[in-house]
Amino acid sequence: MAAFDLTKNAFALLDVTPRANRAQLEDAYQDALLEADNHKAEAVLNRAQQSLISPRDRLESELGYFIDTKPSTAKTILSSLRNGARGLPFREVAGLDLINLSAHLCGIGNPSERFEHADQLVAAYEALDFDEISQALNALRSVSGFGPVEPAQVKTALNRLRLVHARAALDAILANDEGVDHLATWADELSCAGPSGRAFLEALLQEYESRIAPELGHAAAKVRDSLAAVDADPEDRRLITALATDLRAWDRLAQPLQNADRARGIDEHHSRELFGEIRDVCLSFANERGLYSQALAISELAAEVFSELPDAAGKLEEDIETLSDLSSQKAKTELLAPLGKAVSDADGRHSETCAGLRKSGFSAEARTPVREMHGAFASLIRMSSDIELNGMGARLVRNLGIDLCNESNDNHAALAIVKGLLKHRSSLPVDVIKALEGDLKTLQRNIDFNAMTEAMKLGQLDEADRLAEGMLDGADTETRGILLGVRSAIVERKKARTRKFIGWGVFAAIILAIIVANDNSNSGSSYDTSASTSYDYPSDPIEVTAPANVTGNTAAAAAAAAAASDAAAAASEAAAAAPYADDAGSSQIETPPAPYQTYRTVSVSELRYCKRQKARLEAVQNEQMSNPQIDRFNSAIEDYNSRCGSFRYRDSDMDTVNREMANDQTNIRAEAQDIIGSE
């Protein structure tokens, strides 16, 4: 039974046109009674006659019939509708008459044909002209003698008829497998529809929401059950897949409502409520349980489903960006953890590490702990196709080489690490390769410098001269001056040999005095890495905090986390704008060296700054920090490396600073807190 049936219209039942006057209506009624075969049929005819006499009911019957189509055409259409609706003259019907015919056909035939008529109904409403309807009605009334109707009356009756048409169209839409998808498309076009078309779509969507409410509620309950299952067992990825299936099924039903409200500029209320529940689980996964990949998977699913919600879409975009970073960093940290542990172990056993590197290099043939460190690095390279992650691992090992050079004064061990890492240059990023190549030159220069000094002590002037000449290539202005002075002294010594033998001890003392006055006699220069940073996550609407293992309980985890960040904050000049000092009258003044001035001898106040600043940074590096504190710590690290990454010093100055620091640890720890500040 169709929701809208033209054959049941009062004019069709009495077989008259809207032009019929009262007398013609009475005659038609009497003729119809003669053909009625039971009391039920007589009652139907009686109601039809009364509806055409009553002003309100007549207007609704007129609007629901053919008011602008030839009577003969209308009669043909009615006959066709009663006998299978074949060969209908659609081209001869327009306006409201076409809408009525389409609404009737929405309840007849197979689902595909019914939906085509629903589509035709939507298009016809878009083209509907209210003024034409009023004019056509009053033209008919002037013939029938029932008196004109006011526009307000027509609008009221048309509003009621529109709901009837909407129910008929919805019957056809829901009978078609793809009908809901088409309804969603129409809803998306709501904002650009004309007045009549928009009014009909509003009525259609209102009817859909009322009709679909029970099914939509059942689908939402399934989503909530699936979400609860994921919350209880987030490691079972099959549960997330099941959630995706249920959520997409719910979304298909909600899509027309979502699109309609988006066209109105608001969030659909069913969707907003469900989105809030899903996002709460994602926040819990990320902030309380560290389940970043699961939170990311669900957030990406939510972004797909709730893309029609303007507010939700903005939040999810930020959530996904943050969670992607967190998930990636956690995965990198886990991959780096074995290497971090091995490096930490080697760092705690400098003597054995240096011995192993000197004997066998950075290789699988070296002794413990070098062998374990090399194995962990090689494993990382094999498992990872991420060149940036490989670079993090290389920086982690390189940091150990820096410590071996600067703290254990073993340039050869550090050089073995650098050469071993460069064997994997095809798997490393360009910036890491450049840093290692720079290390190679610095370490070789340190070794040559020490060898030159030793050769001079032993009287091996030709060897000392050869080494000095080799170091001239690429040396900065200050170092070049030192080396030229050494070579000049060697030439003079050679000339002296042709005259007479003088005491080598006196000569060596003179040369060494020149070197010590201008250089660090222990190892030439120190070198350092680029900023060692903690994980750095911005605060955002998802309120995800840095993962716990950024400042974990083990040195290995901390080292791995520090190595895993590839985006240190820009160097901050303000971090060292004012030197640290005990008080205004103290002689222990700290002066930050100028940034990026490599291979020069620092003053005692500059050396004091570098040593104390390093101690301050180490004192706070494993503390739990807020995001702003992490930013300040990263900036201080970058600034420290730009100023203290490569320098020479006098032994006497180093002894002085070390004595001062041994008696001042309390102040150093207090100053360390000033670096990161409060929350």
XYZ file of C-alpha atoms in Angstrom:
679
model
C 0.000 0.000 0.000
C 1.526 3.281 -1.118
C 1.942 6.076 1.407
C 0.519 8.421 -1.198
C -2.162 7.125 -3.615
C -3.624 9.298 -6.363
C -6.356 6.751 -7.059
C -7.688 7.313 -3.531
C -7.974 11.085 -4.009
C -11.590 12.368 -3.662
C -11.625 13.705 -7.246
C -10.463 10.302 -8.554
C -13.029 8.383 -6.462
C -15.933 10.500 -7.772
C -14.397 10.645 -11.257
C -14.582 14.445 -11.515
C -12.078 17.208 -12.161
C -11.251 20.158 -9.898
C -13.364 22.264 -12.272
C -16.603 20.543 -11.216
C -19.169 22.762 -9.448
C -21.434 21.670 -6.602
C -24.178 20.310 -8.846
C -21.693 18.273 -10.875
C -20.228 16.906 -7.669
C -23.693 15.797 -6.479
C -24.440 14.078 -9.772
C -21.061 12.323 -9.748
C -21.667 11.190 -6.181
C -25.071 9.700 -7.015
C -23.670 7.923 -10.070
C -20.856 6.462 -7.993
C -23.308 5.199 -5.354
C -25.165 3.210 -7.991
C -21.983 1.287 -8.686
C -21.056 0.741 -5.012
C -21.603 -2.864 -3.992
C -21.354 -2.567 -0.194
C -21.718 -0.189 2.706
C -17.940 0.242 3.020
C -17.696 1.573 -0.522
C -20.648 3.872 0.106
C -18.874 5.285 3.196
C -15.740 5.982 1.188
C -17.746 7.834 -1.449
C -19.573 9.828 1.193
C -16.298 10.977 2.762
C -15.000 11.902 -0.687
C -18.041 14.081 -1.391
C -17.801 15.787 1.996
C -14.058 16.491 1.581
C -14.702 18.297 -1.697
C -17.356 20.468 -0.108
C -15.375 21.316 3.059
C -13.040 24.302 2.358
C -9.984 22.880 4.157
C -10.359 19.304 2.946
C -11.075 20.468 -0.613
C -7.817 22.467 -0.685
C -5.806 19.419 0.370
C -7.585 17.260 -2.227
C -6.878 19.861 -4.919
C -3.176 20.116 -4.012
C -2.868 16.319 -3.917
C -4.383 15.824 -7.380
C -3.856 17.256 -10.899
C -4.463 21.007 -10.966
C -2.441 21.938 -14.028
C -2.812 18.890 -16.292
C -5.420 18.359 -19.036
C -8.406 16.435 -17.665
C -8.058 13.849 -20.401
C -4.392 13.324 -19.579
C -5.198 13.046 -15.890
C -7.891 10.442 -16.656
C -5.411 8.452 -18.753
C -2.839 8.554 -15.958
C -5.356 7.340 -13.368
C -6.391 4.480 -15.619
C -2.760 3.538 -16.130
C -2.069 3.655 -12.398
C -4.987 1.306 -11.750
C -3.655 -1.150 -14.337
C 0.108 -1.437 -13.675
C 1.333 2.107 -14.380
C 2.644 1.419 -17.872
C 3.335 4.081 -20.506
C 2.750 7.116 -18.320
C 2.927 10.466 -20.175
C 5.516 12.133 -17.918
C 6.277 14.817 -20.480
C 2.727 16.137 -20.189
C 2.944 16.551 -16.409
C 4.873 19.251 -14.514
C 5.092 21.168 -11.245
C 3.009 19.940 -8.342
C 1.194 17.456 -10.598
C 4.522 15.744 -11.376
C 5.366 15.698 -7.665
C 2.065 13.970 -6.876
C 2.579 11.427 -9.632
C 6.179 10.728 -8.502
C 5.066 10.362 -4.880
C 2.449 7.804 -5.954
C 5.018 5.827 -7.949
C 7.425 5.753 -4.966
C 5.216 2.976 -3.571
C 4.851 0.926 -6.763
C 7.191 -1.485 -8.553
C 10.661 -2.849 -7.843
C 13.057 -0.978 -5.502
C 15.178 0.383 -8.335
C 12.222 1.974 -10.151
C 10.778 3.295 -6.901
C 14.048 5.000 -6.060
C 14.178 6.620 -9.510
C 10.809 8.178 -8.785
C 12.076 9.405 -5.390
C 14.959 11.077 -7.215
C 12.459 12.591 -9.654
C 10.392 13.806 -6.698
C 13.384 15.608 -5.148
C 14.208 17.289 -8.476
C 10.588 18.337 -9.024
C 10.396 19.984 -5.614
C 13.537 21.965 -6.403
C 11.763 23.388 -9.490
C 8.435 24.032 -7.741
C 6.996 27.582 -8.030
C 4.591 28.534 -5.234
C 3.062 31.449 -7.125
C 2.165 29.173 -10.047
C 0.349 26.823 -7.661
C -1.757 29.640 -6.189
C -2.605 30.960 -9.633
C -3.605 27.518 -10.919
C -5.799 26.875 -7.865
C -7.651 30.167 -8.127
C -8.148 29.645 -11.853
C -9.852 26.337 -11.076
C -11.882 27.910 -8.244
C -13.202 30.587 -10.611
C -14.638 27.786 -12.747
C -15.921 25.528 -9.950
C -17.418 28.397 -7.988
C -15.856 27.508 -4.666
C -14.203 30.885 -4.172
C -10.499 31.906 -4.176
C -7.948 30.817 -1.563
C -5.393 32.979 0.220
C -1.641 32.298 -0.193
C -1.304 31.610 3.532
C -3.926 28.858 3.261
C -2.089 27.327 0.324
C 1.218 27.352 2.233
C -0.282 25.654 5.277
C -1.887 22.924 3.195
C 1.243 22.488 1.116
C 3.345 22.024 4.278
C 1.091 19.135 5.326
C 1.239 17.605 1.867
C 5.044 17.900 1.827
C 5.292 15.550 4.837
C 3.115 13.001 3.056
C 5.348 13.218 0.007
C 8.452 12.848 2.220
C 7.104 9.638 3.763
C 6.413 8.250 0.290
C 9.910 9.140 -0.916
C 11.495 7.647 2.198
C 9.663 4.358 1.608
C 11.317 4.166 -1.804
C 14.732 5.235 -0.464
C 14.841 2.625 2.295
C 13.662 -0.098 -0.087
C 16.820 0.422 -2.190
C 20.195 -0.960 -1.051
C 21.966 2.288 -1.941
C 19.126 4.598 -1.001
C 20.680 5.802 2.284
C 23.887 6.712 0.449
C 21.895 8.791 -2.035
C 20.034 10.452 0.816
C 23.406 11.376 2.330
C 24.359 13.006 -0.980
C 21.143 15.018 -1.062
C 21.714 16.076 2.545
C 25.182 17.315 1.621
C 23.552 19.587 -0.994
C 21.087 21.057 1.498
C 22.819 24.415 1.776
C 22.757 25.052 -1.982
C 19.134 23.957 -2.597
C 16.403 26.460 -3.466
C 13.631 27.335 -0.987
C 11.195 24.640 -2.140
C 13.870 21.987 -2.599
C 15.405 22.762 0.799
C 12.036 22.598 2.526
C 11.355 19.169 1.047
C 14.818 17.838 1.940
C 14.379 19.127 5.499
C 11.075 17.246 5.739
C 12.652 14.129 4.220
C 15.565 14.169 6.679
C 13.267 14.835 9.613
C 11.211 11.797 8.645
C 14.401 9.740 8.169
C 15.714 10.630 11.627
C 12.407 9.621 13.192
C 12.190 6.384 11.210
C 15.835 5.332 11.653
C 16.174 6.201 15.357
C 15.703 2.630 16.709
C 18.137 1.103 14.209
C 20.654 3.891 14.771
C 20.447 3.350 18.529
C 21.051 -0.382 18.130
C 24.082 0.294 15.894
C 25.467 2.775 18.445
C 25.097 0.171 21.211
C 27.172 -2.286 19.145
C 29.868 0.365 18.734
C 29.964 0.969 22.482
C 30.249 -2.751 23.171
C 33.150 -3.045 20.720
C 34.824 0.011 22.233
C 34.557 -1.517 25.713
C 36.156 -4.716 24.409
C 39.091 -2.744 22.948
C 39.474 -0.835 26.209
C 39.654 -4.131 28.125
C 42.185 -5.766 25.781
C 43.920 -3.121 23.624
C 46.685 -5.505 22.530
C 44.207 -7.634 20.522
C 44.173 -5.876 17.158
C 41.217 -7.983 16.016
C 39.052 -6.068 18.461
C 40.012 -2.771 16.807
C 39.073 -4.299 13.446
C 35.690 -5.320 14.869
C 35.218 -1.802 16.232
C 35.948 -0.393 12.775
C 33.295 -2.645 11.209
C 30.636 -1.649 13.751
C 31.521 2.037 13.608
C 31.328 2.147 9.805
C 27.938 0.384 9.891
C 26.674 2.993 12.359
C 28.184 5.794 10.297
C 26.355 4.706 7.144
C 23.044 5.156 8.935
C 24.107 8.455 10.506
C 25.666 9.886 7.331
C 22.576 11.709 6.031
C 22.069 13.370 9.419
C 25.775 14.257 9.685
C 25.814 15.817 6.219
C 22.635 17.772 6.862
C 23.928 19.277 10.088
C 27.276 20.028 8.513
C 25.417 21.967 5.810
C 23.759 23.887 8.655
C 27.176 24.518 10.259
C 26.628 22.405 13.377
C 27.728 19.011 14.744
C 25.108 16.254 14.513
C 24.193 15.418 18.119
C 24.205 11.592 17.869
C 27.651 11.709 16.270
C 29.030 14.267 18.707
C 28.040 12.104 21.674
C 29.600 8.934 20.258
C 32.727 10.793 19.154
C 33.257 12.066 22.708
C 33.171 8.531 24.102
C 35.641 7.250 21.515
C 38.046 10.142 22.020
C 37.966 9.617 25.786
C 39.291 6.095 25.239
C 42.037 7.426 22.940
C 43.093 9.966 25.561
C 43.209 7.266 28.203
C 45.294 5.026 25.960
C 47.792 7.809 25.234
C 48.019 9.719 28.510
C 47.511 7.004 31.095
C 48.612 3.773 29.426
C 51.191 4.764 26.810
C 49.298 2.874 24.075
C 50.089 5.333 21.317
C 49.708 3.045 18.306
C 46.266 1.843 19.458
C 45.168 5.411 20.172
C 46.428 6.411 16.730
C 44.562 3.584 14.969
C 41.273 4.479 16.667
C 41.790 8.214 16.067
C 42.385 7.618 12.355
C 39.199 5.546 12.247
C 37.317 8.328 14.051
C 38.685 10.906 11.594
C 37.216 8.857 8.761
C 33.827 8.414 10.437
C 33.383 11.854 12.011
C 34.817 13.969 9.210
C 31.432 15.704 8.867
C 31.726 17.160 12.378
C 33.604 20.490 12.035
C 34.763 20.639 15.660
C 35.670 16.945 15.845
C 37.600 17.043 12.573
C 39.855 19.823 13.883
C 40.578 18.032 17.150
C 41.271 14.726 15.416
C 43.711 16.304 12.974
C 45.781 17.590 15.896
C 45.388 14.308 17.795
C 46.597 12.231 14.875
C 49.637 14.436 14.288
C 50.647 14.207 17.949
C 49.901 10.501 18.252
C 51.842 9.760 15.063
C 54.872 11.435 16.602
C 54.406 9.637 19.915
C 53.873 6.253 18.298
C 56.865 6.716 16.029
C 59.099 7.872 18.860
C 58.028 4.988 21.079
C 58.766 2.491 18.297
C 62.154 4.112 17.722
C 62.930 4.062 21.418
C 62.103 0.358 21.591
C 64.353 -0.341 18.599
C 67.138 1.750 20.103
C 66.831 0.272 23.606
C 69.259 -2.679 23.076
C 71.868 -0.342 21.608
C 71.266 2.164 24.397
C 71.897 -0.545 26.992
C 75.062 -1.717 25.243
C 76.407 1.845 24.940
C 75.570 2.538 28.576
C 77.458 -0.586 29.619
C 80.482 0.384 27.534
C 80.364 3.923 28.907
C 80.635 2.552 32.420
C 83.730 0.483 31.535
C 86.020 2.927 29.726
C 89.194 0.965 30.336
C 87.863 -2.269 28.803
C 86.092 -0.383 26.026
C 89.217 1.497 25.012
C 91.287 -1.676 25.096
C 88.804 -3.506 22.893
C 88.593 -0.684 20.381
C 92.362 -0.258 20.184
C 92.891 -3.953 19.535
C 90.034 -4.879 17.172
C 88.258 -1.655 16.294
C 84.494 -1.251 16.340
C 83.745 -4.758 15.081
C 82.242 -8.129 15.967
C 85.764 -9.457 16.710
C 86.296 -7.016 19.585
C 86.042 -8.078 23.204
C 83.210 -7.286 25.590
C 81.723 -4.674 25.892
C 82.602 -3.450 22.375
C 81.369 -6.682 20.784
C 77.902 -6.298 22.318
C 77.704 -2.641 21.295
C 78.709 -3.434 17.716
C 76.197 -6.289 17.567
C 73.358 -4.052 18.761
C 74.256 -1.367 16.213
C 74.552 -3.872 13.367
C 71.191 -5.363 14.357
C 69.571 -1.931 14.258
C 70.929 -1.316 10.755
C 69.602 -4.714 9.582
C 66.131 -4.266 11.069
C 65.547 -0.628 10.231
C 64.897 0.841 6.807
C 64.512 4.266 8.421
C 67.728 6.138 7.687
C 66.933 8.748 10.331
C 66.551 6.051 12.989
C 69.889 4.608 11.928
C 71.317 8.079 12.353
C 70.017 8.190 15.929
C 71.792 4.922 16.666
C 74.995 6.231 15.129
C 74.803 9.395 17.232
C 74.368 7.263 20.330
C 77.593 5.362 19.601
C 79.333 8.557 18.499
C 78.549 10.142 21.872
C 80.508 7.345 23.535
C 83.455 8.086 21.253
C 83.299 11.704 22.353
C 83.441 10.633 25.990
C 86.401 8.333 25.319
C 88.264 11.228 23.705
C 87.340 14.005 26.111
C 87.181 12.117 29.395
C 89.576 9.186 28.937
C 91.907 11.051 26.582
C 91.898 8.118 24.121
C 91.841 9.482 20.608
C 92.649 6.077 19.106
C 89.606 4.397 20.672
C 87.374 7.262 19.565
C 88.835 7.061 16.064
C 88.066 3.323 15.913
C 84.412 4.084 16.655
C 84.250 6.781 13.976
C 85.837 4.521 11.351
C 83.507 1.662 12.290
C 80.428 3.851 11.947
C 81.563 5.208 8.581
C 81.607 1.658 7.216
C 77.813 1.950 7.323
C 77.680 5.334 5.597
C 75.179 4.060 2.998
C 72.657 3.512 5.811
C 73.216 6.862 7.554
C 71.802 10.355 6.937
C 73.998 12.999 5.325
C 74.324 15.156 8.449
C 75.608 12.219 10.496
C 78.128 11.306 7.807
C 79.395 14.892 7.714
C 79.725 14.959 11.493
C 81.665 11.681 11.488
C 83.944 12.886 8.708
C 84.640 16.019 10.746
C 85.371 13.802 13.773
C 87.754 11.768 11.670
C 89.792 14.851 10.815
C 89.769 16.192 14.369
C 90.790 12.912 15.961
C 93.521 12.288 13.406
C 94.830 15.806 14.025
C 94.844 15.121 17.771
C 96.768 11.895 17.234
C 99.244 13.564 14.890
C 99.718 16.450 17.326
C 100.562 14.069 20.150
C 102.848 12.076 17.862
C 104.613 15.252 16.785
C 105.183 16.257 20.395
C 106.553 12.790 21.219
C 108.824 12.831 18.162
C 110.293 16.141 19.253
C 110.948 14.779 22.727
C 112.813 11.840 21.174
C 114.779 14.034 18.797
C 113.067 12.651 15.698
C 113.034 15.988 13.929
C 112.206 14.760 10.425
C 109.182 12.832 11.709
C 108.047 15.791 13.778
C 108.423 18.094 10.781
C 106.460 15.679 8.559
C 103.618 15.532 11.039
C 103.536 19.310 11.489
C 103.456 19.799 7.721
C 100.580 17.322 7.394
C 98.539 19.136 10.017
C 98.863 22.470 8.242
C 96.314 21.379 5.627
C 92.891 22.523 6.820
C 94.183 24.108 10.053
C 92.611 27.357 11.269
C 94.652 30.564 11.531
C 95.633 30.138 15.192
C 96.635 26.506 14.843
C 98.499 27.243 11.633
C 100.550 29.855 13.461
C 101.445 27.329 16.179
C 102.484 24.693 13.648
C 104.576 27.137 11.637
C 106.330 28.154 14.865
C 107.078 24.496 15.625
C 108.462 23.912 12.121
C 110.626 27.018 12.416
C 112.047 25.717 15.708
C 112.746 22.347 14.084
C 114.621 24.039 11.199
C 116.747 25.947 13.683
C 117.472 22.735 15.551
C 118.593 21.056 12.347
C 120.922 23.961 11.572
C 122.358 23.768 15.071
C 123.242 20.123 14.484
C 125.593 21.145 11.686
C 127.461 23.411 14.061
C 127.581 21.537 17.297
C 125.505 19.278 19.480
C 123.467 21.042 22.157
C 121.427 19.481 24.922
C 118.188 18.140 23.515
C 116.448 18.479 26.836
C 116.830 22.258 26.811
C 115.616 22.487 23.201
C 112.626 20.227 23.852
C 111.695 22.281 26.883
C 111.678 25.454 24.790
C 109.486 23.892 22.079
C 107.082 22.388 24.583
C 106.821 25.710 26.396
C 105.671 27.275 23.124
C 103.107 24.533 22.582
C 101.761 24.543 26.128
C 101.454 28.296 26.108
C 99.263 28.107 23.021
C 97.599 24.729 23.213
C 96.392 21.844 25.353
C 99.394 19.495 25.664
C 97.226 16.457 26.425
C 95.143 15.814 23.338
C 95.059 18.822 21.064
C 91.309 19.497 20.856
C 88.148 18.040 22.219
C 85.098 17.408 20.108
C 81.432 17.019 20.892
C 78.207 15.927 19.310
C 75.151 17.828 18.206
C 72.528 18.442 20.838
C 71.541 15.436 22.906
C 67.846 15.999 23.368
C 65.008 14.496 25.289
C 61.758 13.651 23.534
C 59.978 16.859 22.758
C 56.170 16.788 22.370
C 54.065 19.945 22.067
C 51.037 20.490 24.246
C 47.848 20.213 22.231
C 44.126 19.480 22.534
C 44.736 15.757 22.950
C 46.688 16.503 26.145
C 49.193 13.742 25.454
C 52.262 13.909 27.682
C 55.792 12.728 27.060
C 56.122 8.934 27.494
C 57.452 7.696 30.812
C 60.503 6.080 29.330
C 61.851 9.441 28.232
C 63.166 9.820 31.751
C 63.071 6.157 32.734
C 64.772 4.401 35.621
C 67.637 2.930 33.618
C 70.531 4.749 32.064
C 70.031 2.720 28.896
C 66.469 3.891 28.437
C 67.471 7.480 29.090
C 70.314 7.240 26.603
C 68.085 5.671 23.976
C 65.443 8.307 24.491
C 67.976 11.103 24.301
C 69.351 9.728 21.059
C 65.947 9.217 19.513
C 65.035 12.895 19.103
C 66.068 14.339 15.769
C 64.736 17.817 16.189
C 66.474 19.768 18.940
C 65.262 23.281 19.674
C 67.155 26.146 18.056
C 70.179 27.396 19.970
C 69.295 30.102 22.448
C 71.731 32.948 22.914
C 69.772 34.061 25.953
C 70.581 30.808 27.756
C 74.134 32.036 28.291
C 73.686 35.787 28.092
C 74.685 36.260 31.742
C 77.581 34.234 33.205
C 77.023 32.141 36.309
C 78.846 33.586 39.345
C 78.814 32.764 43.060
C 78.484 36.447 43.999
C 79.492 39.851 42.743
C 82.913 39.716 44.424
C 83.780 36.126 43.445
C 86.855 35.313 41.426
C 85.136 32.226 39.972
C 83.626 34.098 37.051
C 82.129 32.096 34.173
C 82.323 33.455 30.665
C 80.461 31.606 27.886
C 82.794 31.136 24.895
C 81.685 32.639 21.614
C 79.615 30.081 19.688
C 81.095 27.941 16.924
C 84.733 28.928 17.551
C 86.507 25.580 17.221
C 90.067 24.470 17.987
C 91.090 27.485 20.045
C 92.418 27.724 23.603
C 89.800 28.913 26.068
C 90.457 31.145 29.046
C 90.018 29.860 32.593
C 86.653 31.624 32.938
C 85.485 30.106 29.654
C 86.708 26.665 30.716
C 84.917 27.120 34.027
C 81.653 27.867 32.194
C 81.966 24.779 29.946
C 82.792 22.397 32.792
C 80.155 23.706 35.182
C 77.468 23.985 32.489
C 78.074 20.368 31.491
C 77.745 19.315 35.137
C 74.528 21.326 35.463
C 73.009 19.742 32.358
C 73.939 16.253 33.497
C 72.391 16.942 36.906
C 68.905 17.514 35.425
C 68.903 15.404 32.261
C 67.078 12.437 33.807
C 64.511 14.430 35.762
C 60.840 14.238 34.806
C 60.084 17.437 32.906
C 57.045 19.237 31.552
C 56.961 20.177 27.858
C 58.129 23.783 28.525
C 60.970 22.458 30.690
C 61.991 20.009 27.959
C 62.074 22.931 25.505
C 64.344 24.930 27.820
C 66.600 21.921 28.458
C 66.940 21.183 24.716
C 67.755 24.828 24.026
C 70.455 24.833 26.730
C 71.981 21.627 25.289
C 72.117 23.172 21.819
C 73.650 26.353 23.163
C 76.225 24.398 25.203
C 77.363 22.405 22.175
C 77.690 25.523 20.043
C 80.015 27.079 22.624
C 81.847 24.145 24.198
C 81.798 21.532 21.439
C 85.471 21.897 20.444
C 88.238 23.698 22.339
C 91.713 23.465 23.843
C 92.747 24.314 27.390
C 95.792 24.621 29.643
C 96.390 21.860 32.169
C 96.803 24.335 35.008
C 93.430 25.890 34.190
C 91.746 22.481 34.162
C 93.271 21.610 37.546
C 92.005 24.876 38.990
C 88.447 24.376 37.693
C 88.325 20.731 38.831
C 89.349 21.741 42.372
C 86.725 24.457 42.450
C 83.975 22.108 41.275
C 84.878 19.374 43.743
C 84.034 21.751 46.573
C 80.978 23.328 44.982
C 78.615 20.480 44.027
C 75.719 21.864 46.074
C 75.709 25.153 44.172
C 76.023 23.343 40.843
C 72.929 21.257 41.553
C 70.991 24.357 42.587
C 72.082 26.182 39.431
C 70.993 23.172 37.360
C 67.371 23.741 38.331
C 67.578 27.293 36.984
C 68.198 25.867 33.506
C 64.808 24.157 33.222
C 62.927 26.538 35.518
C 59.494 25.843 36.974
C 56.512 24.315 35.210
